[in-house]
Tab-separated table of C-alpha atoms in Angstrom:
chain	number	residue	atom	x	y	z
K	1	LYS	CA	335.470	189.503	-34.114
K	2	ILE	CA	335.797	185.934	-35.340
K	3	LYS	CA	334.299	184.573	-32.105
K	4	LYS	CA	331.299	186.858	-32.594
K	5	GLY	CA	330.846	185.686	-36.171
K	6	SER	CA	332.050	188.935	-37.773
K	7	ILE	CA	333.613	187.118	-40.695
K	8	THR	CA	332.331	186.914	-44.278
K	9	THR	CA	331.888	183.844	-46.444
K	10	LYS	CA	334.295	185.435	-48.923
K	11	ILE	CA	337.067	185.478	-46.308
K	12	ILE	CA	336.360	181.822	-45.475
K	13	LYS	CA	336.651	180.859	-49.151
K	14	GLU	CA	339.903	182.821	-49.533
K	15	ALA	CA	341.335	181.161	-46.420
K	16	ILE	CA	340.402	177.715	-47.765
K	17	LYS	CA	342.052	178.520	-51.093
K	18	LYS	CA	345.232	179.715	-49.364
K	19	LYS	CA	345.433	176.648	-47.151
K	20	VAL	CA	344.905	174.228	-50.028
K	21	ALA	CA	347.458	176.067	-52.181
K	22	GLU	CA	349.961	176.161	-49.321
K	23	ASP	CA	349.626	172.421	-48.766
K	24	VAL	CA	349.705	171.322	-52.400
K	25	LEU	CA	352.510	173.654	-53.501
K	26	SER	CA	354.707	172.645	-50.575
K	27	ILE	CA	355.221	169.247	-52.248
K	28	SER	CA	358.066	170.104	-54.586
K	29	HIS	CA	360.343	167.054	-54.640
K	30	ILE	CA	360.565	163.370	-53.778
K	31	GLU	CA	361.604	163.946	-50.150
K	32	ASP	CA	358.364	165.851	-49.522
K	33	LYS	CA	356.322	162.966	-50.909
K	34	ILE	CA	358.147	160.391	-48.798
K	35	ALA	CA	357.734	162.496	-45.654
K	36	ARG	CA	354.046	162.956	-46.444
K	37	PHE	CA	353.375	159.228	-46.685
K	38	ALA	CA	355.347	158.603	-43.483
K	39	GLN	CA	353.386	161.250	-41.581
K	40	SER	CA	350.103	159.862	-42.938
K	41	TYR	CA	350.850	156.435	-41.518
K	42	LEU	CA	352.087	157.955	-38.269
K	43	PHE	CA	348.961	160.096	-37.806
K	44	ALA	CA	346.232	157.775	-39.078
K	45	HIS	CA	347.715	154.438	-40.230
K	46	THR	CA	346.766	155.230	-43.816
K	47	PRO	CA	348.610	156.773	-46.785
K	48	HIS	CA	345.584	158.971	-47.537
K	49	PHE	CA	345.479	161.134	-44.395
K	50	PHE	CA	346.413	164.389	-46.180
K	51	ASP	CA	343.972	163.737	-49.028
K	52	VAL	CA	341.136	163.456	-46.518
K	53	TYR	CA	342.533	166.449	-44.624
K	54	LEU	CA	342.365	168.670	-47.727
K	55	ASP	CA	338.897	167.435	-48.673
K	56	ASN	CA	337.658	168.344	-45.190
K	57	ILE	CA	339.258	171.795	-45.358
K	58	LYS	CA	337.373	172.472	-48.596
K	59	LYS	CA	334.082	171.680	-46.799
K	60	VAL	CA	334.613	174.021	-43.816
K	61	LYS	CA	331.690	176.406	-43.191
K	62	LYS	CA	331.510	179.768	-41.442
K	63	ASN	CA	329.693	178.400	-38.381
K	64	GLU	CA	332.412	175.777	-37.903
K	65	VAL	CA	335.141	178.455	-37.926
K	66	VAL	CA	333.196	180.502	-35.364
K	67	SER	CA	332.681	177.414	-33.204
K	68	ALA	CA	336.384	176.547	-33.341
K	69	ALA	CA	337.342	180.118	-32.446
K	70	ASN	CA	335.105	180.030	-29.361
K	71	SER	CA	336.494	176.657	-28.327
K	72	PHE	CA	340.187	177.457	-28.686
K	73	PHE	CA	340.528	181.248	-28.377
K	74	ASP	CA	340.064	181.227	-24.618
K	75	PHE	CA	341.957	184.287	-23.432
K	76	SER	CA	341.675	183.199	-19.802
K	77	ARG	CA	344.112	180.403	-20.681
K	78	THR	CA	346.488	182.482	-22.782
K	79	VAL	CA	350.181	182.289	-21.923
K	80	ILE	CA	352.312	185.280	-22.946
K	81	THR	CA	356.090	185.116	-22.568
K	82	ILE	CA	358.287	188.217	-22.686
K	83	LEU	CA	362.073	188.052	-22.509
K	84	LYS	CA	364.097	191.112	-21.561
K	85	PRO	CA	367.536	191.681	-20.001
K	86	VAL	CA	367.615	192.242	-16.261
K	87	LEU	CA	370.910	193.394	-14.744
K	88	THR	CA	371.931	192.570	-11.211
K	89	GLU	CA	373.441	195.317	-9.064
K	90	LYS	CA	376.856	193.693	-9.537
K	91	GLU	CA	376.467	193.701	-13.313
K	92	LYS	CA	375.359	197.327	-13.295
K	93	LYS	CA	378.484	198.326	-11.378
K	94	LYS	CA	380.755	196.408	-13.753
K	95	LYS	CA	378.797	197.758	-16.757
K	96	ILE	CA	379.458	194.534	-18.608
K	97	TYR	CA	376.507	195.278	-20.878
K	98	SER	CA	377.524	198.853	-21.654
K	99	LYS	CA	377.942	199.705	-25.317
K	100	ASN	CA	381.524	200.917	-24.819
K	101	SER	CA	382.728	197.549	-23.514
K	102	LEU	CA	381.193	195.765	-26.518
K	103	LYS	CA	382.530	197.988	-29.286
K	104	PRO	CA	384.321	196.023	-32.018
K	105	GLU	CA	388.007	196.740	-32.484
K	106	LEU	CA	390.239	196.277	-35.513
K	107	ILE	CA	393.892	195.403	-34.914
K	108	THR	CA	396.638	194.419	-37.338
K	109	LEU	CA	399.174	191.703	-36.559
K	110	LYS	CA	402.856	192.213	-37.311
K	111	ASN	CA	402.505	190.452	-40.660
K	112	GLY	CA	399.606	192.644	-41.779
K	113	LEU	CA	396.735	190.250	-40.994
K	114	LYS	CA	393.606	192.177	-39.999
K	115	VAL	CA	391.847	190.953	-36.854
K	116	ILE	CA	388.444	192.103	-35.599
K	117	LEU	CA	387.738	191.596	-31.890
K	118	LYS	CA	384.375	192.091	-30.226
K	119	GLU	CA	383.902	191.053	-26.626
K	120	ASP	CA	380.479	189.920	-25.432
K	121	HIS	CA	380.488	188.306	-22.005
K	122	SER	CA	376.716	187.863	-21.770
K	123	ILE	CA	376.886	184.203	-22.907
K	124	PRO	CA	379.897	181.882	-22.376
K	125	LYS	CA	380.557	181.120	-26.041
K	126	THR	CA	383.005	182.313	-28.674
K	127	HIS	CA	382.976	182.404	-32.478
K	128	ALA	CA	386.039	182.737	-34.707
K	129	LYS	CA	385.992	183.175	-38.468
K	130	LEU	CA	388.826	183.401	-40.991
K	131	ILE	CA	387.571	184.691	-44.317
K	132	SER	CA	389.342	185.294	-47.609
K	133	LEU	CA	388.358	186.699	-50.983
K	134	GLY	CA	387.820	183.925	-53.488
K	135	GLY	CA	384.762	181.722	-53.846
K	136	LEU	CA	383.252	181.222	-57.273
K	137	ARG	CA	385.121	184.286	-58.569
K	138	ASN	CA	388.295	182.182	-58.346
K	139	GLU	CA	386.830	179.269	-60.283
K	140	THR	CA	386.407	178.550	-63.972
K	141	SER	CA	384.304	176.175	-66.029
K	142	LYS	CA	387.279	173.779	-65.920
K	143	ASN	CA	387.608	173.534	-62.128
K	144	ASN	CA	384.081	174.480	-61.029
K	145	GLY	CA	383.240	172.955	-57.659
K	146	ILE	CA	386.809	172.794	-56.379
K	147	GLY	CA	386.150	175.400	-53.668
K	148	HIS	CA	383.257	173.439	-52.214
K	149	PHE	CA	385.228	170.193	-52.500
K	150	VAL	CA	388.157	171.608	-50.534
K	151	SER	CA	385.822	173.169	-47.950
K	152	GLU	CA	384.350	169.726	-47.249
K	153	LEU	CA	387.834	168.260	-46.678
K	154	LEU	CA	389.160	171.013	-44.405
K	155	GLY	CA	389.413	169.888	-40.811
K	156	LYS	CA	389.143	166.174	-41.637
K	157	GLU	CA	392.846	165.480	-41.084
K	158	THR	CA	396.002	167.581	-40.713
K	159	LYS	CA	399.744	167.038	-40.682
K	160	ASN	CA	399.625	167.280	-36.880
K	161	HIS	CA	396.314	165.579	-36.010
K	162	THR	CA	394.530	162.470	-37.206
K	163	LYS	CA	390.866	162.490	-38.149
K	164	GLN	CA	389.951	160.881	-34.829
K	165	GLN	CA	392.013	163.358	-32.825
K	166	LEU	CA	390.322	166.312	-34.533
K	167	GLN	CA	386.890	164.822	-33.912
K	168	ASN	CA	387.768	164.367	-30.238
K	169	LEU	CA	389.058	167.922	-29.928
K	170	PHE	CA	386.159	169.623	-31.712
K	171	GLU	CA	383.127	167.385	-31.251
K	172	GLY	CA	384.378	166.051	-27.912
K	173	ASN	CA	384.127	169.601	-26.558
K	174	GLY	CA	380.793	170.287	-28.240
K	175	ALA	CA	382.553	172.659	-30.665
K	176	HIS	CA	381.934	173.032	-34.387
K	177	PHE	CA	384.446	173.556	-37.178
K	178	GLN	CA	383.135	174.229	-40.672
K	179	ALA	CA	384.366	175.662	-43.947
K	180	HIS	CA	382.175	177.302	-46.587
K	181	VAL	CA	382.525	178.787	-50.046
K	182	GLY	CA	380.326	181.503	-51.558
K	183	ASN	CA	380.233	183.703	-54.631
K	184	ASN	CA	383.069	185.936	-53.424
K	185	THR	CA	384.611	184.335	-50.344
K	186	PHE	CA	386.013	181.213	-48.720
K	187	TYR	CA	385.785	181.065	-44.941
K	188	CYS	CA	386.246	178.802	-41.917
K	189	ASN	CA	384.257	178.911	-38.657
K	190	LEU	CA	384.909	177.838	-35.106
K	191	ALA	CA	382.083	177.896	-32.543
K	192	CYS	CA	382.870	176.725	-29.016
K	193	LEU	CA	382.339	177.280	-25.330
K	194	ALA	CA	384.326	180.184	-23.918
K	195	GLU	CA	386.227	177.867	-21.577
K	196	ASP	CA	387.606	175.899	-24.543
K	197	PHE	CA	388.479	178.782	-26.863
K	198	GLN	CA	392.140	179.226	-25.885
K	199	THR	CA	392.657	175.466	-26.236
K	200	LEU	CA	390.880	175.158	-29.588
K	201	LEU	CA	392.295	178.273	-31.273
K	202	PRO	CA	395.589	176.486	-32.206
K	203	ILE	CA	393.553	173.514	-33.503
K	204	PHE	CA	391.433	175.920	-35.563
K	205	LYS	CA	394.623	177.301	-37.127
K	206	ASP	CA	396.002	173.806	-37.735
K	207	ALA	CA	392.780	172.638	-39.415
K	208	ILE	CA	392.936	175.587	-41.825
K	209	PHE	CA	396.619	175.767	-42.711
K	210	ASN	CA	397.807	172.164	-42.370
K	211	THR	CA	395.023	170.094	-43.904
K	212	LYS	CA	396.160	166.748	-45.260
K	213	PHE	CA	394.291	165.342	-48.253
K	214	SER	CA	393.895	161.561	-48.285
K	215	GLU	CA	392.918	159.556	-51.337
K	216	SER	CA	390.244	157.674	-49.393
K	217	GLU	CA	388.550	160.918	-48.257
K	218	ILE	CA	388.752	162.324	-51.804
K	219	LYS	CA	387.180	159.193	-53.267
K	220	GLU	CA	384.306	159.214	-50.760
K	221	LEU	CA	383.660	162.935	-51.172
K	222	LYS	CA	383.554	162.525	-54.948
K	223	ARG	CA	380.867	159.889	-54.546
K	224	LEU	CA	378.833	162.133	-52.251
K	225	THR	CA	379.274	165.287	-54.351
K	226	LEU	CA	378.269	163.548	-57.575
K	227	GLN	CA	375.203	162.251	-55.745
K	228	TRP	CA	374.331	165.784	-54.569
K	229	ILE	CA	374.756	167.076	-58.116
K	230	SER	CA	372.441	164.367	-59.456
K	231	GLN	CA	369.809	165.439	-56.911
K	232	ARG	CA	369.838	169.043	-58.138
K	233	THR	CA	366.631	168.466	-60.094
K	234	ASP	CA	364.818	167.006	-57.062
K	235	ASP	CA	364.052	170.469	-55.702
K	236	TRP	CA	362.285	173.108	-57.792
K	237	HIS	CA	364.184	175.999	-56.221
K	238	SER	CA	367.705	174.602	-56.529
K	239	HIS	CA	366.898	173.503	-60.098
K	240	GLY	CA	365.447	176.903	-60.972
K	241	TYR	CA	368.184	178.951	-59.318
K	242	TYR	CA	370.817	176.825	-61.056
K	243	HIS	CA	369.412	177.756	-64.475
K	244	PHE	CA	368.778	181.364	-63.450
K	245	LYS	CA	372.427	181.913	-62.477
K	246	LYS	CA	373.774	180.109	-65.537
K	247	GLU	CA	371.718	182.241	-67.932
K	248	PHE	CA	371.736	185.544	-66.030
K	249	TYR	CA	375.507	185.646	-65.383
K	250	GLN	CA	376.779	184.375	-68.720
K	251	ASN	CA	380.573	184.679	-69.132
K	252	HIS	CA	381.075	185.555	-65.441
K	253	PRO	CA	382.047	183.132	-62.611
K	254	TYR	CA	378.796	183.958	-60.782
K	255	GLN	CA	377.097	181.698	-63.339
K	256	LEU	CA	378.899	178.685	-61.822
K	257	ASN	CA	377.354	176.353	-59.276
K	258	ILE	CA	378.846	175.907	-55.804
K	259	LEU	CA	378.811	172.098	-56.099
K	260	GLY	CA	380.325	172.147	-59.549
K	261	GLU	CA	379.452	169.840	-62.432
K	262	GLU	CA	379.815	166.094	-62.885
K	263	LYS	CA	382.451	166.559	-65.604
K	264	THR	CA	384.644	168.759	-63.356
K	265	VAL	CA	384.237	167.049	-59.980
K	266	SER	CA	384.866	163.567	-61.378
K	267	LYS	CA	388.286	164.706	-62.653
K	268	PHE	CA	389.611	166.320	-59.448
K	269	THR	CA	392.966	164.904	-58.379
K	270	LYS	CA	394.837	165.235	-55.118
K	271	LYS	CA	397.314	167.514	-56.903
K	272	ASP	CA	394.464	169.775	-58.122
K	273	LEU	CA	393.080	170.108	-54.612
K	274	GLU	CA	396.451	170.827	-53.019
K	275	SER	CA	397.241	173.471	-55.647
K	276	TYR	CA	393.924	175.258	-55.036
K	277	TYR	CA	394.276	174.880	-51.253
K	278	THR	CA	397.706	176.534	-51.074
K	279	SER	CA	396.303	179.683	-52.701
K	280	LEU	CA	393.386	180.080	-50.315
K	281	PHE	CA	394.788	181.793	-47.230
K	282	SER	CA	398.132	183.120	-48.414
K	283	THR	CA	397.146	186.664	-49.332
K	284	ASN	CA	396.450	189.994	-47.678
K	285	GLU	CA	392.829	189.584	-48.795
K	286	MET	CA	391.727	187.900	-45.583
K	287	VAL	CA	390.280	188.882	-42.213
K	288	LEU	CA	390.131	187.035	-38.888
K	289	SER	CA	387.182	187.873	-36.612
K	290	ILE	CA	386.544	186.795	-33.033
K	291	VAL	CA	383.278	187.558	-31.260
K	292	GLY	CA	382.089	186.419	-27.846
K	293	ASP	CA	383.348	185.682	-24.363
K	294	PHE	CA	387.150	185.751	-24.428
K	295	ASP	CA	390.088	187.340	-22.648
K	296	LYS	CA	391.273	190.084	-24.979
K	297	LYS	CA	394.857	190.284	-23.704
K	298	LYS	CA	395.433	186.512	-23.810
K	299	THR	CA	393.777	186.244	-27.205
K	300	ILE	CA	395.906	188.949	-28.845
K	301	SER	CA	399.047	187.331	-27.462
K	302	LYS	CA	398.015	183.916	-28.808
K	303	LEU	CA	396.989	185.364	-32.170
K	304	ASN	CA	400.425	186.921	-32.631
K	305	ALA	CA	402.053	183.607	-31.770
K	306	LEU	CA	399.781	181.533	-34.036
K	307	PHE	CA	399.001	183.796	-36.982
K	308	GLY	CA	401.652	186.533	-36.779
K	309	SER	CA	404.273	184.463	-38.574
K	310	LEU	CA	402.080	183.639	-41.585
K	311	LYS	CA	403.445	184.962	-44.845
K	312	ILE	CA	400.990	187.479	-46.231
K	313	LYS	CA	401.396	187.984	-49.965
K	314	LYS	CA	400.052	190.999	-51.819
K	315	PRO	CA	398.792	189.844	-55.215
K	316	GLU	CA	397.342	192.030	-57.928
K	317	PRO	CA	393.596	192.451	-57.311
K	318	LYS	CA	391.572	190.134	-59.521
K	319	LYS	CA	389.874	192.205	-62.192
K	320	LEU	CA	386.615	190.914	-63.572
K	321	SER	CA	383.801	192.674	-65.347
K	322	ARG	CA	380.188	191.911	-66.172
K	323	LYS	CA	378.058	193.553	-68.832
K	324	SER	CA	374.581	194.689	-67.861
K	325	HIS	CA	371.575	193.344	-69.742
K	326	THR	CA	370.410	195.653	-72.519
K	327	LYS	CA	367.132	193.941	-73.431
K	328	MET	CA	364.459	191.716	-71.949
K	329	SER	CA	364.556	187.952	-72.325
K	330	ASN	CA	362.128	185.124	-71.606
K	331	GLN	CA	363.067	181.451	-71.264
K	332	HIS	CA	361.141	178.380	-70.141
K	333	PHE	CA	362.518	175.160	-68.615
K	334	ASP	CA	360.828	171.841	-67.932
K	335	ILE	CA	361.120	170.441	-64.410
K	336	PRO	CA	359.916	167.114	-62.959
K	337	GLN	CA	357.872	168.715	-60.154
K	338	ASN	CA	354.185	169.420	-60.687
K	339	VAL	CA	354.520	173.119	-59.832
K	340	GLY	CA	355.075	176.419	-61.594
K	341	ALA	CA	358.077	178.573	-60.699
K	342	ILE	CA	359.067	182.092	-61.701
K	343	PHE	CA	362.534	183.681	-61.521
K	344	MET	CA	362.597	187.311	-62.673
K	345	GLY	CA	366.014	188.953	-62.457
K	346	PHE	CA	367.302	192.503	-62.881
K	347	ASP	CA	370.841	193.884	-62.776
K	348	GLY	CA	371.688	195.007	-59.246
K	349	GLU	CA	374.670	196.662	-57.565
K	350	THR	CA	378.213	196.151	-56.283
K	351	PHE	CA	379.212	195.955	-52.610
K	352	LYS	CA	381.118	199.228	-52.759
K	353	ASN	CA	378.072	201.267	-53.774
K	354	THR	CA	376.539	201.098	-50.309
K	355	LYS	CA	374.036	203.921	-50.814
K	356	ASN	CA	372.439	202.260	-53.819
K	357	CYS	CA	372.511	198.874	-52.070
K	358	VAL	CA	370.472	200.356	-49.212
K	359	LYS	CA	368.056	201.917	-51.707
K	360	LEU	CA	367.594	198.496	-53.325
K	361	ASP	CA	366.946	197.059	-49.862
K	362	LEU	CA	364.213	199.673	-49.442
K	363	LEU	CA	362.698	198.681	-52.799
K	364	ASN	CA	362.950	195.032	-51.782
K	365	THR	CA	361.083	195.779	-48.543
K	366	ILE	CA	358.282	197.567	-50.390
K	367	VAL	CA	357.970	194.829	-53.003
K	368	SER	CA	358.187	191.709	-50.851
K	369	GLY	CA	359.397	192.434	-47.328
K	370	MET	CA	362.958	192.533	-45.980
K	371	ALA	CA	363.528	188.792	-45.404
K	372	TYR	CA	359.985	188.587	-44.024
K	373	PRO	CA	356.799	187.659	-45.964
K	374	THR	CA	355.227	191.103	-46.345
K	375	GLY	CA	355.175	193.729	-49.085
K	376	ARG	CA	352.971	194.319	-52.083
K	377	LEU	CA	353.588	191.083	-53.967
K	378	HIS	CA	352.974	188.965	-50.894
K	379	GLN	CA	349.742	190.794	-50.122
K	380	GLU	CA	348.428	190.657	-53.687
K	381	LEU	CA	349.413	187.114	-54.630
K	382	ARG	CA	348.908	185.383	-51.296
K	383	GLU	CA	345.584	187.110	-50.718
K	384	LYS	CA	344.341	185.660	-53.987
K	385	GLY	CA	345.748	182.226	-53.173
K	386	LEU	CA	347.843	182.271	-56.354
K	387	VAL	CA	351.239	181.454	-54.837
K	388	TYR	CA	352.750	179.324	-52.112
K	389	MET	CA	355.607	181.776	-51.747
K	390	VAL	CA	356.796	184.960	-53.402
K	391	HIS	CA	359.884	186.871	-52.424
K	392	ALA	CA	362.509	189.279	-53.712
K	393	THR	CA	366.212	189.357	-52.870
K	394	ASN	CA	368.842	192.017	-53.409
K	395	GLN	CA	372.212	190.325	-53.851
K	396	ALA	CA	375.173	192.594	-54.494
K	397	GLY	CA	378.560	191.365	-55.685
K	398	CYS	CA	382.173	192.340	-56.266
K	399	GLU	CA	380.835	192.875	-59.766
K	400	THR	CA	377.222	193.844	-60.445
K	401	GLY	CA	374.844	191.476	-58.669
K	402	HIS	CA	371.119	190.922	-59.100
K	403	PHE	CA	367.686	191.869	-57.839
K	404	LEU	CA	365.584	188.712	-58.064
K	405	ILE	CA	361.846	188.103	-57.727
K	406	ASN	CA	360.999	184.460	-57.129
K	407	ALA	CA	357.551	182.846	-56.913
K	408	LEU	CA	356.207	179.323	-56.497
K	409	THR	CA	352.771	178.712	-57.949
K	410	SER	CA	350.961	176.133	-60.069
K	411	LYS	CA	351.525	175.695	-63.800
K	412	LYS	CA	348.081	177.052	-64.698
K	413	ASN	CA	348.629	180.214	-62.609
K	414	ILE	CA	352.031	181.250	-64.013
K	415	ASN	CA	350.622	183.827	-66.439
K	416	ASP	CA	348.242	185.327	-63.859
K	417	VAL	CA	351.065	185.628	-61.345
K	418	LEU	CA	353.310	187.301	-63.925
K	419	LYS	CA	350.602	189.831	-64.778
K	420	ILE	CA	350.266	190.836	-61.133
K	421	ILE	CA	354.058	191.022	-60.622
K	422	ASN	CA	354.467	193.260	-63.680
K	423	ARG	CA	351.500	195.403	-62.640
K	424	GLU	CA	352.922	195.932	-59.147
K	425	LEU	CA	356.407	196.738	-60.455
K	426	LYS	CA	354.955	199.375	-62.811
K	427	GLN	CA	352.923	200.752	-59.923
K	428	VAL	CA	355.975	201.162	-57.701
K	429	GLN	CA	357.794	202.877	-60.612
K	430	ASN	CA	355.034	205.287	-61.529
K	431	ALA	CA	353.071	206.087	-58.375
K	432	PRO	CA	354.334	207.640	-55.115
K	433	THR	CA	354.486	205.400	-52.061
K	434	SER	CA	352.332	206.412	-49.115
K	435	LYS	CA	353.959	207.844	-46.006
K	436	LYS	CA	352.645	204.942	-43.925
K	437	GLU	CA	354.064	202.276	-46.258
K	438	PHE	CA	357.410	204.080	-46.404
K	439	GLU	CA	357.668	204.365	-42.611
K	440	GLN	CA	356.751	200.705	-42.171
K	441	ALA	CA	359.449	199.734	-44.672
K	442	ILE	CA	362.054	201.844	-42.852
K	443	ALA	CA	361.131	200.235	-39.525
K	444	GLN	CA	361.356	196.756	-41.038
K	445	MET	CA	364.782	197.463	-42.530
K	446	LYS	CA	366.120	198.699	-39.183
K	447	PHE	CA	364.747	195.657	-37.403
K	448	TYR	CA	366.269	193.317	-40.014
K	449	TYR	CA	369.773	194.740	-39.604
K	450	LYS	CA	369.501	194.911	-35.827
K	451	ASP	CA	368.239	191.333	-35.707
K	452	ARG	CA	371.173	190.109	-37.819
K	453	ALA	CA	373.659	191.881	-35.566
K	454	SER	CA	372.110	190.265	-32.458
K	455	SER	CA	373.411	186.836	-33.506
K	456	THR	CA	377.043	186.171	-32.595
K	457	GLU	CA	377.618	183.978	-35.637
K	458	SER	CA	375.876	186.389	-38.017
K	459	LEU	CA	377.725	189.399	-36.614
K	460	THR	CA	381.075	187.637	-37.021
K	461	LEU	CA	380.309	187.117	-40.714
K	462	MET	CA	378.933	190.638	-41.222
K	463	MET	CA	381.989	192.374	-39.761
K	464	SER	CA	384.414	190.137	-41.661
K	465	ILE	CA	382.713	190.605	-45.021
K	466	ASP	CA	382.217	194.344	-44.592
K	467	GLU	CA	385.906	194.810	-43.802
K	468	LEU	CA	386.919	192.557	-46.680
K	469	TYR	CA	384.699	194.397	-49.160
K	470	GLY	CA	385.954	197.808	-48.092
K	471	ARG	CA	382.848	199.000	-46.227
K	472	GLY	CA	384.556	198.889	-42.833
K	473	PHE	CA	384.199	196.310	-40.050
K	474	ASN	CA	381.745	198.515	-38.118
K	475	TYR	CA	379.481	199.241	-41.075
K	476	TYR	CA	376.602	197.519	-39.256
K	477	GLU	CA	376.763	200.280	-36.633
K	478	THR	CA	376.297	203.008	-39.248
K	479	ILE	CA	373.615	201.365	-41.406
K	480	ASN	CA	370.799	203.127	-39.518
K	481	LYS	CA	372.216	206.507	-40.568
K	482	GLU	CA	372.085	205.440	-44.208
K	483	ILE	CA	368.519	204.205	-43.719
K	484	ASP	CA	367.539	207.496	-42.049
K	485	ASN	CA	368.854	209.361	-45.105
K	486	LEU	CA	366.418	207.530	-47.378
K	487	ASP	CA	363.547	209.473	-48.857
K	488	LYS	CA	360.149	208.362	-50.078
K	489	LYS	CA	361.167	209.470	-53.574
K	490	ASP	CA	364.060	206.979	-53.549
K	491	ILE	CA	361.574	204.140	-54.067
K	492	GLN	CA	360.352	205.409	-57.441
K	493	ILE	CA	363.792	206.552	-58.571
K	494	THR	CA	365.375	203.209	-57.677
K	495	ALA	CA	362.561	201.206	-59.253
K	496	LYS	CA	362.920	203.110	-62.541
K	497	LYS	CA	366.703	202.772	-62.487
K	498	TYR	CA	366.955	199.038	-61.778
K	499	LEU	CA	363.654	197.359	-62.698
K	500	LYS	CA	364.293	197.247	-66.429
K	501	ASN	CA	365.412	194.679	-69.010
K	502	ALA	CA	363.897	191.837	-66.990
K	503	GLN	CA	365.437	188.404	-67.456
K	504	LEU	CA	362.483	186.046	-67.030
K	505	PHE	CA	362.752	182.307	-66.411
K	506	THR	CA	359.684	180.113	-65.892
K	507	PHE	CA	359.601	176.462	-64.868
K	508	SER	CA	356.861	173.840	-64.991
K	509	LYS	CA	356.257	170.172	-65.653
K	510	LYS	CA	356.043	169.174	-69.288
K	511	ASP	CA	352.589	168.044	-70.448
């Protein structure tokens, strides 16, 4: 249609507006500006390349779009690539791709440690993950950031291996060892070639349980962490989300920042770090998962030898509570970036309430797309060229989490964007969703979960977390049944139940 000229001037103007908005709003912090100048010189030996580029976009006419379409949309030169699994006769006989051979299995070592095993011999790689309850829920305003600090030091040096030896063992084999901290968990990852897994598994265990903290590493990490904290305001999203969490989750550890604060990080001592570290993986609140190409019999034998002797304590479950918001609030913050940002939060759900979590995922899909830029807000706001991005997220927690709508716009458009967001939320609360929109949302949800499970690394995390949170290690295999049980009416019911007492935070540059 475009090649034939079946395109209106209105569509051209809307496209120009979207492109200009996309370009301008993508510049949110100093790194973007530096990269922009560098690219300008690289492309045209001038710092003004993008200025000229935008001016030219604004001047584009319908006939030029049609001409470009005819020049470049040459279907005789189109290349289409399709990837699909093809089994050889030998593979078919062995049934190495059959679902039964790839079913995950939960075993328990003699000391009570839960281990999830899932064989996948399609690619010669293996992922291992040891995950424990903790994260920000185990921090306070006095030691905030200690989890992240320790995670950065894990695997640097152990009582049995020097820093250089560990680098040679991991990086020398193309393997990766990393530790991470989240809202509710602390976990360590190993990703390696299948041929190296049996060799690196003892090193993985050593890096986790025998880390040695050196004063020189602590000093350098303090310098880096304080630098990262100082750069928090350089990015509109990290700055905005920092304030959103702090205000939304008052009096609960979820309000804390992963990096911590300058006043806490600067005071960390070696003794503080060692005390926190010894509490990390010494409880029954941890799960070890292994996914990929490995020999099951050899692996179980080695796991019993390496991890079976660990002392698993059984502490009292940590009891925290969080009060739901009972009224709306509206706060504004100044930021250095010349943009407008919106964070609109609502009380969400806990991990254990899986049915309501899935219903909130359905609402999320209708409102903004399930991890993909679709949904009503995207269509309304992007079509009008009012936002660079708009998205909603449903984040559950051990205690009540949040349902967050986030948009990046310009300062002058903040109020218009808010009007449309509020209008669409009222619409989804008060008017039935069409059958077509509901079916599209269901299909998108199923694809999202299937896509996540197709990644070895993602699946390792999913199974570990689901088992840790009490949903069961194979919850990902049953999620489609929960999605199939959803009804069109659930959208309105869920919207009315959760989209209330909005906590609104807006951000823009001070005049």
